[in-house]
CSV table of C-alpha atoms and ligand atoms in Angstrom, one decimal:
chain,number,residue,atom,x,y,z
A,29,MET,CA,23.4,-1.0,11.5
A,30,ARG,CA,19.1,-1.4,11.4
A,31,GLU,CA,17.5,-3.2,8.8
A,32,LYS,CA,15.8,-0.8,6.1
A,33,VAL,CA,12.1,-0.8,5.3
A,34,VAL,CA,10.2,0.5,2.6
A,35,SER,CA,6.5,0.9,1.7
A,36,GLY,CA,4.4,3.6,0.2
A,37,ILE,CA,0.6,4.1,-1.1
A,38,ARG,CA,-0.4,5.9,-4.1
A,39,PRO,CA,-2.5,9.0,-3.5
A,40,THR,CA,-5.4,8.4,-5.6
A,41,GLY,CA,-7.9,8.8,-2.8
A,42,LYS,CA,-8.8,8.4,0.8
A,43,LEU,CA,-7.4,5.4,2.4
A,44,HIS,CA,-9.6,2.6,3.4
A,45,LEU,CA,-9.7,-0.9,5.6
A,46,GLY,CA,-7.7,-2.3,2.9
A,47,ASN,CA,-4.6,0.0,3.2
A,48,TYR,CA,-4.8,-0.1,7.0
A,49,PHE,CA,-4.6,-4.2,7.3
A,50,GLY,CA,-2.9,-4.8,4.2
A,51,ALA,CA,-0.3,-2.2,4.7
A,52,PHE,CA,-0.9,0.7,7.4
A,53,LYS,CA,-0.9,-1.9,10.6
A,54,ASN,CA,2.3,-3.0,9.7
A,55,PHE,CA,4.1,0.5,9.1
A,56,ILE,CA,3.1,1.4,13.1
A,57,LYS,CA,4.8,-1.4,14.3
A,58,LEU,CA,7.5,-1.7,12.0
A,59,GLN,CA,8.6,2.2,12.9
A,60,ASP,CA,9.6,1.0,16.4
A,61,GLN,CA,12.2,-1.6,15.5
A,62,PHE,CA,14.0,-0.5,12.2
A,63,ASP,CA,15.0,2.1,9.8
A,64,CYS,CA,11.6,2.9,8.2
A,65,TYR,CA,11.1,4.9,4.6
A,66,PHE,CA,7.2,5.7,4.2
A,67,PHE,CA,6.4,7.8,1.4
A,68,ILE,CA,3.4,9.1,-0.8
A,69,ALA,CA,3.7,7.3,-4.3
A,70,ASP,CA,2.8,10.5,-6.2
A,71,TYR,CA,4.6,9.6,-9.3
A,72,HIS,CA,2.9,6.2,-9.3
A,73,SER,CA,-0.5,8.1,-9.2
A,74,LEU,CA,0.2,9.3,-12.6
A,75,THR,CA,-0.3,6.2,-14.3
A,76,THR,CA,-3.9,6.0,-13.7
A,77,HIS,CA,-5.0,9.3,-12.1
A,78,PRO,CA,-3.1,12.1,-14.3
A,79,THR,CA,-4.8,15.1,-13.4
A,80,PRO,CA,-3.5,17.7,-11.4
A,81,GLY,CA,-6.8,18.2,-9.5
A,82,ASP,CA,-6.7,14.7,-8.1
A,83,LEU,CA,-3.4,14.7,-7.4
A,84,LYS,CA,-3.6,18.1,-5.2
A,85,GLY,CA,-6.4,17.0,-3.1
A,86,SER,CA,-5.2,13.5,-2.0
A,87,VAL,CA,-1.4,14.3,-1.4
A,88,LYS,CA,-1.9,16.1,1.7
A,89,ARG,CA,-4.6,14.3,2.8
A,90,VAL,CA,-2.5,11.0,2.8
A,91,LEU,CA,0.2,12.6,4.5
A,92,ALA,CA,-2.4,13.9,7.3
A,93,GLU,CA,-3.8,9.9,7.4
A,94,TYR,CA,-0.4,8.9,7.7
A,95,ILE,CA,0.1,10.8,10.8
A,96,ALA,CA,-3.1,10.8,12.0
A,97,LEU,CA,-2.8,6.9,12.3
A,98,GLY,CA,0.1,6.7,14.2
A,99,LEU,CA,3.2,7.2,11.9
A,100,ASP,CA,5.8,9.5,14.0
A,101,PRO,CA,8.2,11.5,12.0
A,102,GLU,CA,10.8,11.4,14.9
A,103,LYS,CA,10.9,7.4,14.4
A,104,CYS,CA,10.7,6.9,10.8
A,105,THR,CA,11.2,8.9,7.7
A,106,VAL,CA,7.5,10.2,5.8
A,107,TYR,CA,8.1,11.6,2.5
A,108,PHE,CA,6.6,12.1,-1.1
A,109,GLN,CA,8.0,10.1,-3.6
A,110,SER,CA,8.3,13.3,-5.9
A,111,ASP,CA,10.4,15.5,-3.5
A,112,VAL,CA,12.9,12.5,-4.1
A,113,PRO,CA,14.1,13.0,-7.5
A,114,GLU,CA,16.8,10.2,-7.1
A,115,THR,CA,14.0,7.9,-7.3
A,116,ALA,CA,13.5,8.9,-11.3
A,117,GLU,CA,17.0,8.5,-12.1
A,118,LEU,CA,17.1,4.8,-10.6
A,119,TYR,CA,13.9,4.4,-12.4
A,120,LEU,CA,15.8,5.2,-15.6
A,121,PHE,CA,18.9,2.7,-14.9
A,122,LEU,CA,16.5,0.3,-14.0
A,123,ASN,CA,14.5,0.5,-16.9
A,124,MET,CA,17.5,-0.2,-19.2
A,125,ASN,CA,17.6,-3.8,-17.9
A,126,ALA,CA,13.9,-4.5,-17.7
A,127,TYR,CA,12.3,-6.6,-20.3
A,128,MET,CA,9.0,-5.6,-22.3
A,129,GLY,CA,8.2,-9.6,-22.5
A,130,GLU,CA,8.3,-9.6,-18.5
A,131,LEU,CA,6.7,-6.3,-18.0
A,132,GLU,CA,4.0,-7.4,-19.9
A,133,ARG,CA,3.1,-10.5,-18.5
A,134,VAL,CA,2.5,-8.6,-15.0
A,135,THR,CA,-1.0,-9.3,-13.9
A,136,SER,CA,-1.5,-5.4,-12.4
A,137,PHE,CA,-0.4,-4.5,-16.1
A,138,LYS,CA,-2.6,-6.9,-17.8
A,139,GLU,CA,-5.5,-5.7,-15.7
A,140,LYS,CA,-5.1,-1.9,-16.0
A,141,ALA,CA,-4.9,-2.4,-19.3
A,142,ARG,CA,-8.2,-4.1,-19.7
A,143,THR,CA,-9.6,-1.3,-17.8
A,144,GLN,CA,-8.1,1.7,-19.3
A,145,PRO,CA,-7.7,0.8,-22.7
A,146,ASP,CA,-7.6,4.2,-23.8
A,147,ASN,CA,-4.5,5.3,-21.7
A,148,ILE,CA,-2.2,1.8,-22.0
A,149,ASN,CA,0.9,4.2,-21.0
A,150,ALA,CA,4.5,3.2,-20.7
A,151,GLY,CA,4.3,4.3,-17.0
A,152,LEU,CA,1.8,1.7,-16.3
A,153,LEU,CA,3.9,-1.0,-17.9
A,154,THR,CA,6.9,0.1,-15.9
A,155,TYR,CA,5.2,0.4,-12.8
A,156,PRO,CA,7.0,-2.6,-11.2
A,157,VAL,CA,10.4,-0.7,-12.2
A,158,LEU,CA,9.4,2.6,-10.6
A,159,MET,CA,8.3,1.0,-7.4
A,160,ALA,CA,11.8,-1.6,-7.5
A,161,ALA,CA,13.5,2.0,-7.8
A,162,ASP,CA,11.8,3.2,-4.6
A,163,ILE,CA,12.6,0.0,-2.5
A,164,LEU,CA,16.1,-0.4,-3.7
A,165,LEU,CA,17.1,3.6,-3.6
A,166,HIS,CA,16.9,2.9,0.1
A,167,LYS,CA,18.4,-1.0,0.2
A,168,ALA,CA,15.5,-1.8,1.9
A,169,ILE,CA,15.0,-5.5,2.7
A,170,LYS,CA,11.3,-5.5,4.2
A,171,VAL,CA,8.6,-4.0,2.2
A,172,PRO,CA,5.2,-4.2,4.1
A,173,VAL,CA,2.4,-4.4,1.3
A,174,GLY,CA,-0.7,-6.4,1.1
A,175,LYS,CA,-1.4,-9.6,-1.0
A,176,ASP,CA,-2.0,-7.7,-4.3
A,177,GLN,CA,1.7,-6.4,-4.5
A,178,GLU,CA,3.5,-9.8,-4.0
A,179,GLN,CA,4.2,-9.9,-8.0
A,180,HIS,CA,5.7,-6.5,-7.8
A,181,LEU,CA,8.2,-7.3,-5.3
A,182,GLU,CA,9.2,-10.6,-7.2
A,183,MET,CA,9.8,-8.4,-10.0
A,184,ALA,CA,11.8,-5.7,-7.5
A,185,ARG,CA,14.0,-8.9,-6.5
A,186,THR,CA,14.5,-9.4,-10.4
A,187,PHE,CA,15.8,-6.2,-11.0
A,188,ALA,CA,18.1,-6.0,-7.9
A,189,ASN,CA,19.6,-9.7,-8.5
A,190,ARG,CA,19.8,-8.7,-12.3
A,191,PHE,CA,21.7,-5.4,-11.7
A,192,ASN,CA,24.1,-7.3,-9.2
A,193,ARG,CA,24.6,-9.8,-11.9
A,194,LEU,CA,25.8,-7.1,-14.2
A,195,TYR,CA,27.7,-5.0,-12.2
A,196,ASN,CA,28.3,-5.8,-8.3
A,197,ASN,CA,27.4,-8.9,-6.7
A,198,GLU,CA,26.4,-7.6,-3.5
A,199,PHE,CA,25.0,-4.6,-4.0
A,200,PHE,CA,21.5,-4.4,-3.9
A,201,PRO,CA,19.9,-6.7,-1.4
A,202,GLU,CA,16.9,-8.8,-2.4
A,203,PRO,CA,13.5,-7.1,-1.0
A,204,GLN,CA,10.6,-9.2,0.7
A,205,ALA,CA,7.2,-8.4,1.0
A,206,PHE,CA,6.5,-8.3,4.7
A,207,ASN,CA,3.6,-9.0,7.1
A,208,PHE,CA,3.9,-9.5,11.1
A,209,ASN,CA,1.4,-12.5,10.5
A,210,THR,CA,3.4,-13.9,8.1
A,211,GLN,CA,0.5,-14.3,5.6
A,212,LEU,CA,0.1,-11.4,3.5
A,213,VAL,CA,-3.6,-9.7,4.0
A,214,LYS,CA,-6.4,-9.3,1.5
A,215,VAL,CA,-9.3,-7.3,2.7
A,216,PRO,CA,-12.8,-7.9,0.7
A,217,GLY,CA,-15.0,-5.1,-0.8
A,218,LEU,CA,-18.6,-4.9,0.2
A,219,THR,CA,-19.9,-5.8,-3.2
A,220,GLY,CA,-19.2,-9.7,-3.0
A,221,GLY,CA,-16.1,-9.5,-5.5
A,222,GLY,CA,-12.2,-9.3,-5.1
A,223,LYS,CA,-10.1,-7.0,-2.7
A,224,MET,CA,-11.7,-3.7,-1.6
A,225,SER,CA,-9.9,-0.8,-3.4
A,226,LYS,CA,-10.3,3.0,-4.1
A,227,SER,CA,-11.0,2.3,-7.8
A,228,ALA,CA,-13.8,-0.2,-7.0
A,229,GLY,CA,-16.3,2.4,-6.2
A,230,GLU,CA,-17.7,4.3,-2.9
A,231,SER,CA,-19.7,1.4,-2.1
A,232,ASP,CA,-17.3,-1.5,-2.1
A,233,THR,CA,-15.0,0.7,0.0
A,234,ILE,CA,-14.7,1.5,3.7
A,235,PHE,CA,-12.8,4.7,4.4
A,236,LEU,CA,-10.7,5.3,7.6
A,237,ASP,CA,-12.8,8.3,7.9
A,238,GLU,CA,-16.4,6.9,7.0
A,239,PRO,CA,-18.9,8.7,8.7
A,240,ALA,CA,-21.0,6.9,10.9
A,241,THR,CA,-24.2,7.0,8.7
A,242,SER,CA,-22.7,5.9,5.7
A,243,LEU,CA,-20.8,3.1,7.2
A,244,ASN,CA,-24.1,1.8,8.4
A,245,LYS,CA,-25.4,2.2,5.2
A,246,LYS,CA,-22.9,0.7,3.3
A,247,ILE,CA,-22.7,-2.5,5.5
A,248,MET,CA,-26.1,-2.9,5.7
A,249,ARG,CA,-26.3,-3.2,1.8
A,250,ALA,CA,-23.3,-5.1,1.6
A,251,VAL,CA,-23.7,-8.0,-0.6
A,252,SER,CA,-24.3,-11.4,1.3
A,253,ASP,CA,-26.7,-14.5,-0.2
A,254,SER,CA,-30.2,-15.8,0.3
A,255,GLY,CA,-28.9,-18.2,3.2
A,256,PRO,CA,-27.4,-21.5,3.5
A,257,THR,CA,-29.1,-23.9,1.3
A,258,GLU,CA,-28.7,-26.4,4.2
A,259,PRO,CA,-27.3,-26.9,7.3
A,260,GLY,CA,-23.5,-27.2,7.2
A,261,ALA,CA,-23.4,-25.5,3.5
A,262,ASP,CA,-20.3,-23.7,2.9
A,263,LYS,CA,-20.3,-20.1,2.6
A,264,SER,CA,-20.7,-18.2,-0.4
A,265,GLN,CA,-17.6,-15.8,-1.3
A,266,ALA,CA,-19.7,-12.7,-0.5
A,267,VAL,CA,-21.0,-14.0,2.9
A,268,GLN,CA,-17.1,-15.1,3.9
A,269,ASN,CA,-16.3,-11.7,2.5
A,270,LEU,CA,-18.5,-10.6,5.8
A,271,PHE,CA,-17.3,-12.8,7.9
A,272,ASP,CA,-13.5,-11.8,6.7
A,273,LEU,CA,-14.3,-8.2,7.3
A,274,MET,CA,-15.7,-9.5,10.9
A,275,SER,CA,-12.4,-10.9,11.6
A,276,LEU,CA,-10.8,-7.5,11.5
A,277,VAL,CA,-13.0,-5.9,13.9
A,278,CYS,CA,-15.1,-8.1,16.0
A,279,THR,CA,-14.4,-10.2,18.8
A,280,PRO,CA,-14.1,-14.2,18.6
A,281,GLU,CA,-17.1,-14.9,20.5
A,282,THR,CA,-19.2,-12.6,17.8
A,283,ILE,CA,-17.6,-14.5,15.1
A,284,GLY,CA,-18.1,-17.9,16.7
A,285,PHE,CA,-21.6,-16.9,17.6
A,286,PHE,CA,-22.5,-16.4,13.6
A,287,ASP,CA,-20.5,-19.2,12.5
A,288,THR,CA,-22.5,-21.3,14.5
A,289,GLU,CA,-25.5,-19.9,13.2
A,290,HIS,CA,-24.7,-20.2,10.0
A,291,LYS,CA,-23.7,-23.8,10.5
A,292,ASN,CA,-27.2,-24.5,11.6
A,293,GLY,CA,-28.7,-22.9,8.9
A,294,SER,CA,-30.7,-20.1,11.2
A,295,ILE,CA,-28.3,-17.2,10.7
A,296,ARG,CA,-30.0,-13.9,9.8
A,297,TYR,CA,-27.6,-11.6,7.9
A,298,GLY,CA,-29.4,-8.4,8.9
A,299,ASP,CA,-28.4,-9.3,12.6
A,300,LEU,CA,-24.5,-10.0,11.1
A,301,LYS,CA,-24.3,-6.7,9.4
A,302,LYS,CA,-25.7,-4.6,12.8
A,303,GLN,CA,-23.3,-6.3,14.7
A,304,LEU,CA,-20.6,-5.6,11.9
A,305,ALA,CA,-21.4,-2.1,11.4
A,306,ALA,CA,-21.5,-1.2,15.3
A,307,ASP,CA,-18.0,-2.9,16.1
A,308,MET,CA,-16.8,-1.1,12.7
A,309,GLU,CA,-18.1,2.1,14.0
A,310,THR,CA,-16.1,1.9,17.5
A,311,PHE,CA,-13.0,0.6,15.4
A,312,ILE,CA,-13.3,4.1,13.2
A,313,ALA,CA,-14.3,6.7,15.2
A,314,PRO,CA,-11.4,7.6,17.2
A,315,MET,CA,-9.6,7.4,13.6
A,316,ARG,CA,-12.2,9.9,12.0
A,317,ASP,CA,-11.4,12.6,14.6
A,318,LYS,CA,-8.0,12.0,14.7
A,319,ILE,CA,-7.7,12.4,10.5
A,320,GLU,CA,-9.9,15.5,10.7
A,321,SER,CA,-7.6,17.5,13.5
A,322,THR,CA,-4.7,16.6,11.8
A,323,LEU,CA,-5.7,18.1,8.3
A,324,ALA,CA,-6.3,20.8,9.8
A,325,ASN,CA,-3.0,21.5,11.2
A,326,GLU,CA,-1.2,22.4,7.8
A,327,LYS,CA,1.7,24.0,9.2
A,328,MET,CA,3.1,21.0,11.2
A,329,LEU,CA,2.0,18.6,7.8
A,330,GLN,CA,4.4,21.1,5.9
A,331,GLU,CA,7.3,20.6,8.7
A,332,ILE,CA,6.9,17.0,8.7
A,333,ALA,CA,6.9,16.8,4.6
A,334,HIS,CA,10.3,19.0,4.3
A,335,LEU,CA,11.9,16.9,7.1
A,336,GLY,CA,11.0,13.5,5.4
A,337,ALA,CA,12.2,15.0,2.2
A,338,ALA,CA,15.7,16.1,3.5
A,339,LYS,CA,16.0,12.6,5.3
A,340,ALA,CA,14.8,10.4,2.3
A,341,ARG,CA,17.1,12.4,0.1
A,342,LYS,CA,20.0,12.1,2.1
A,343,SER,CA,19.8,8.2,2.0
A,344,ALA,CA,18.8,8.2,-1.8
A,345,GLN,CA,22.1,10.5,-2.6
A,346,GLU,CA,24.0,8.0,-1.1
A,347,THR,CA,22.8,4.9,-3.1
A,348,MET,CA,22.6,7.2,-6.2
A,349,ALA,CA,26.2,8.0,-5.8
A,350,GLN,CA,27.4,4.5,-5.7
A,351,VAL,CA,25.0,3.4,-8.5
A,352,ARG,CA,26.2,6.2,-11.0
A,353,GLU,CA,29.8,4.7,-10.3
A,354,ILE,CA,29.4,1.3,-10.6
A,355,ILE,CA,27.5,1.9,-13.7
A,356,GLY,CA,30.5,4.0,-15.3
A,357,PHE,CA,29.0,7.4,-14.4
A,358,SER,CA,32.0,8.4,-12.3
A,359,LYS,CA,32.8,11.8,-14.0
A,360,PHE,CA,36.6,12.1,-14.9
A,361,TYR,CA,36.4,16.0,-15.1
A,362,MET,CA,35.1,16.8,-11.6
B,22,LIG,P1,-5.9,0.8,-3.9
B,22,LIG,O1,-5.7,-1.0,-4.4
B,22,LIG,O2,-7.2,1.1,-3.2
B,22,LIG,O3,-5.8,1.7,-5.3
B,22,LIG,P2,-3.1,1.4,-3.2
B,22,LIG,O4,-2.9,0.3,-4.7
B,22,LIG,O5,-2.5,2.5,-3.0
B,22,LIG,O6,-4.6,0.9,-3.1
B,22,LIG,O7,-2.4,0.0,-1.9
B,22,LIG,C1,-1.4,0.7,-1.0
B,22,LIG,C2,-1.1,-0.6,-0.1
B,22,LIG,O8,-2.3,-1.0,0.6
B,22,LIG,C3,-0.5,-1.7,-0.7
B,22,LIG,O9,0.4,-2.4,0.1
B,22,LIG,C4,-1.7,-2.7,-1.0
B,22,LIG,O10,-1.1,-4.0,-0.6
B,22,LIG,C5,-2.7,-2.4,0.3
B,22,LIG,N1,-3.8,-2.6,-0.1
B,22,LIG,C6,-4.4,-2.2,-1.0
B,22,LIG,N2,-6.1,-2.7,-1.0
B,22,LIG,C7,-5.9,-3.8,0.1
B,22,LIG,C8,-6.8,-4.8,0.3
B,22,LIG,N3,-8.2,-4.5,0.0
B,22,LIG,N4,-6.3,-5.8,1.2
B,22,LIG,C9,-5.3,-5.7,2.0
B,22,LIG,N5,-4.4,-4.8,1.4
B,22,LIG,C10,-4.7,-3.8,0.4
B,23,LIG,N1,2.4,-0.2,-5.8
B,23,LIG,C1,2.0,0.2,-4.5
B,23,LIG,C2,0.6,-0.2,-4.3
B,23,LIG,O1,-0.3,0.4,-5.3
B,23,LIG,C3,2.5,1.3,-4.0
B,23,LIG,C4,4.1,1.6,-3.9
B,23,LIG,C5,4.5,2.3,-5.0
B,23,LIG,C6,4.6,0.8,-3.2
B,23,LIG,N2,6.1,1.7,-4.5
B,23,LIG,C7,6.1,1.3,-3.8
B,23,LIG,C8,4.8,0.2,-2.0
B,23,LIG,C9,7.3,0.9,-2.9
B,23,LIG,C10,5.7,-0.7,-1.5
B,23,LIG,C11,6.9,-0.3,-1.8
B,23,LIG,O2,0.0,-0.8,-3.4
């Protein structure tokens, strides 16, 4: 049997470069080698984006992006999380053995509690439990995600091991965060801060269907610094971010050239940004066209969603029949 792979992206907006290099690029490669389940994490969206309008707009779009950017529904299972209600059942069972203290210590919870103080809901607290349910439902062992999800994967292992200890020693395998290049990826944003993110705002983020004009504008306005203080000086965080973005789309020669210019103290950030914008446009243009034409093909997207739901439910139902039995819900009256 081929190893199982699971990953999902929340439909909280359009996909961006961080999603692509942190997660999606690996999805495409993995589908050829493993039994892959890639889903749209619509339940998870409710922890931060509880309005129906947000959800309706984004779910179809993310599915279209999945397909346009290279997921092949014949090779892997592509589905919506909410089409697999077994997810909610496993989440409930896992919640019974998830402890308040450990959930409160999760970095993403603390951060969300800080950024949305008026909506510190229980779903935010138990976010890692729902995520563990997504993964364990298919008994996945590889989970292609970006660096920011490392701690959630650690929690998934904790819940899997706890279940195994309580009930059945070898039931759930231990899932691991996965990237082909061993290191998990963090794509920086354009405003000099941390990771590129849907929630960090338009000017921070490059979407995979970014129009050429705004792409150029965003990169030209990206935060840099006032230049190296002396030859050989270290790069500031903002400038390192620009180099990190270059490493995604520029040739080694281009990067080497600007690196030397920086070392010499003669770098002109305007030139660097122009080159970055041009190379980024070359990278994004074909994606932009493909996303648009896929979005227009509603019938195909509907068929893909139906097919994926059926395949994902089959796998989920197999696991849940076993889980119910193990926990003690085998029905004497059936
Ligand atoms: P966002 O942070 O924009 O809301 P998600 O949380 O839905 O995006 O992330 C979906 C996937 O994309 C996850 O695997 C996550 O690790 C990855 N990802 C998101 N942003 C980045 C980034 N800036 N760098 C690397 N990976 C990222
Ligand atoms: N938490 C992930 C994110 O924000 C999305 C996600 C939900 C996920 N369930 C998952 C990723 C299961 C991998 C496996 O990026």
